[in-house]
Amino acid sequence: MTSPLPDRAAAPASGPVSPIRGVQPSFDDLGTPLRDVTFCVVDLETTGGAPGESGITEIGAVKVRAGELVAEFQSLVNPVDPIPPFIAVLTGITDGMVASSPRIESVLPAFLEFARGCVLVAHNAPFDVGFLKHDTQVHGYDWPDFVVVDTATLARRVLSPDETPNCKLGTLAKLFRTTVTPNHRALSDARATVDVLHGLFERVGSLGVQTLEDLQTFSSRVAPQVRAKRHLAESLPHAPGVYLFTDDRGEVLYVGKSKDLRTRVRSYFTASEQRTRIGEMIGIASGVRGIECGTALEAEIRELRLIAEHKPRYNRRSKFPERQHWLKVTVEPFPRLSLVKQVRDDEAGYLGPFTSRKTAERAMAALHEAFPIRQCTARMSKTPQGSPCVLAEIGRCVAPCDGRISPEAYAPYVTGLRSALTDDPAAVVAALDRRIDVLAADERFEDAAVQRERLSAFVRGSAKMQRMSSLTGCAEICAAKRTDDGGWELHVIRRGRLAAAGISPRGTDPRRYLEMLRASAETVLPGIGPVASATPEEIELVLRWLDSPGIRLVEMDGTWTCPVGGAGRHVARLDNSHSDAHHHPSERRRRMRPLGAVAR
């Protein structure tokens, strides 16, 4: 079990792989240990050097895992065409030997099944894989999504000219003293390649390559000063948590999270890290601190808080959570919408927070489309005597500025506006739908797209605020989720803020652990607005976890609900009926449907 989360989290002291399949794992998923990978080492003998012009005469393959032999595969293949004499002399395979052998279309299914789920390895892989892929395509089979490792390329990256004059299989077999001597027969050469592969693994292991992902992007051209810093990861545990890179003055340069702290940090010192800015950061860094966390949610939230606290120069996101924009219904005789940066305890209506001023302005424009309230910023008394603006002349404003409407007659517009902000956005959706329909009918698709963007900004902002307000209105929520090993993840959430997190191990009473967490959890007092106790990003992370499958609500102090007619019900329909201003006019008109026209 871990301790509660304080406000300030204290921290304790082109590559060797042929890109047959583009693998782009997330940082948290980095690190499939090489010992856990099953490799299928394959070698072919052929009648020539070009697929389509030559045929395969023999396939040999060896399947290994964690250095141990799993299985072998061997088959002669009838290439149909005669074997050239010099090939027969080189390989010892003659026309008579393959005359009664199966053709490649019969051998391929067996080999593909043998290699299924493996990482494919070959010496000079483009040659062998090229033949296999060509024949697979010609005979109508599906080529599996293999990851391919080329031992020839890997050797060129690892070995120096002083060690070996070339990277031919026979030369490398002598260098690594393989148990089998290559002799241009497929299975023998595959067995020799296995020993070469293991010898290369020993070399790259000393350079920080421990996982399949490291191997896929390995390069011996990693700067020596970067490789020399890989020891910084050795003090970190193989556990989930947050890591902080620091310079020699102790300044935090970068904050990240991972399910495995040591593996993730170690990956920064290999060629698997290719981001320019991060490479610059690694050059400056002199230390790494780790904070072990009990749950993934705790790690995500600690990362957010640490980024907000330290504002590291190499983190691009979450550095300035205080930069928020709100729409406010002012408190005065003739209220209006105002763009502000904080919520006050003034009984005004608010909508937000918005991540950018531009998005907030779009939402404001959507509200002005539905409610003809004043848009001028001048202060007005109960009996104004000004002159009407152009909005009044075109019927877009009820013009309180010249006294034509009283505060009492103006009030229903403000009441409807407030309701749209917090409860039911139907009036705004209907008004914007009508406007979009008219513009689309006139083939003014660009103008209709602008209205769609305004509607989207308003609906998403309203739905987000309603979700957050519901959660932050609860004084406490205690929730649990089963772990993979049969224990329980436990979280105490107070007013939308993660106040404590921990794990109840398998076989223990989770309620006892939960009570301990509640007793030690952070005290969170009510504040003003839906994000007074935590940042919007933190609240969204908590909501996402609460919405995930398998969550059990154990205790709740408050009511966690959202309005039945709230904005959330419009978001999905808005996604399904989005407009694209770059489509052909006829296609844009078809897509520019009003939100209400989407099937319910």
CSV table of N, CA, C and O in Angstrom, one decimal, residues 155-156 158-167:
chain,number,residue,atom,x,y,z
A,155,ALA,N,25.3,-7.6,-37.2
A,155,ALA,CA,26.8,-7.8,-37.1
A,155,ALA,C,27.5,-6.6,-37.6
A,155,ALA,O,28.5,-6.2,-37.0
A,156,ARG,N,27.1,-6.0,-38.7
A,156,ARG,CA,27.8,-4.8,-39.2
A,156,ARG,C,27.7,-3.7,-38.2
A,156,ARG,O,28.6,-2.8,-38.2
A,158,VAL,N,27.6,-4.0,-34.9
A,158,VAL,CA,28.2,-4.4,-33.6
A,158,VAL,C,29.7,-4.6,-33.7
A,158,VAL,O,30.5,-4.2,-32.9
A,159,LEU,N,30.1,-5.3,-34.8
A,159,LEU,CA,31.5,-5.7,-34.9
A,159,LEU,C,32.4,-4.7,-35.7
A,159,LEU,O,31.9,-4.1,-36.6
A,160,SER,N,33.6,-4.6,-35.2
A,160,SER,CA,34.6,-3.7,-35.9
A,160,SER,C,35.4,-4.4,-36.9
A,160,SER,O,35.5,-5.7,-36.9
A,161,PRO,N,36.0,-3.7,-37.9
A,161,PRO,CA,36.8,-4.4,-38.9
A,161,PRO,C,38.0,-5.1,-38.3
A,161,PRO,O,38.5,-6.0,-39.0
A,162,ASP,N,38.4,-4.7,-37.1
A,162,ASP,CA,39.5,-5.4,-36.5
A,162,ASP,C,39.1,-6.8,-36.1
A,162,ASP,O,40.0,-7.7,-36.0
A,163,GLU,N,37.8,-7.0,-35.8
A,163,GLU,CA,37.4,-8.3,-35.3
A,163,GLU,C,37.1,-9.3,-36.5
A,163,GLU,O,37.3,-10.5,-36.4
A,164,THR,N,36.6,-8.7,-37.6
A,164,THR,CA,36.2,-9.6,-38.7
A,164,THR,C,36.3,-8.8,-40.0
A,164,THR,O,35.9,-7.6,-40.1
A,165,PRO,N,36.9,-9.4,-41.0
A,165,PRO,CA,37.1,-8.7,-42.3
A,165,PRO,C,35.8,-8.5,-43.0
A,165,PRO,O,35.6,-7.6,-43.9
A,166,ASN,N,34.8,-9.4,-42.8
A,166,ASN,CA,33.5,-9.2,-43.4
A,166,ASN,C,32.4,-9.9,-42.5
A,166,ASN,O,32.7,-10.5,-41.4
A,167,CYS,N,31.2,-9.7,-42.9
A,167,CYS,CA,30.1,-10.3,-42.1
A,167,CYS,C,29.3,-11.4,-42.8
A,167,CYS,O,28.1,-11.6,-42.6
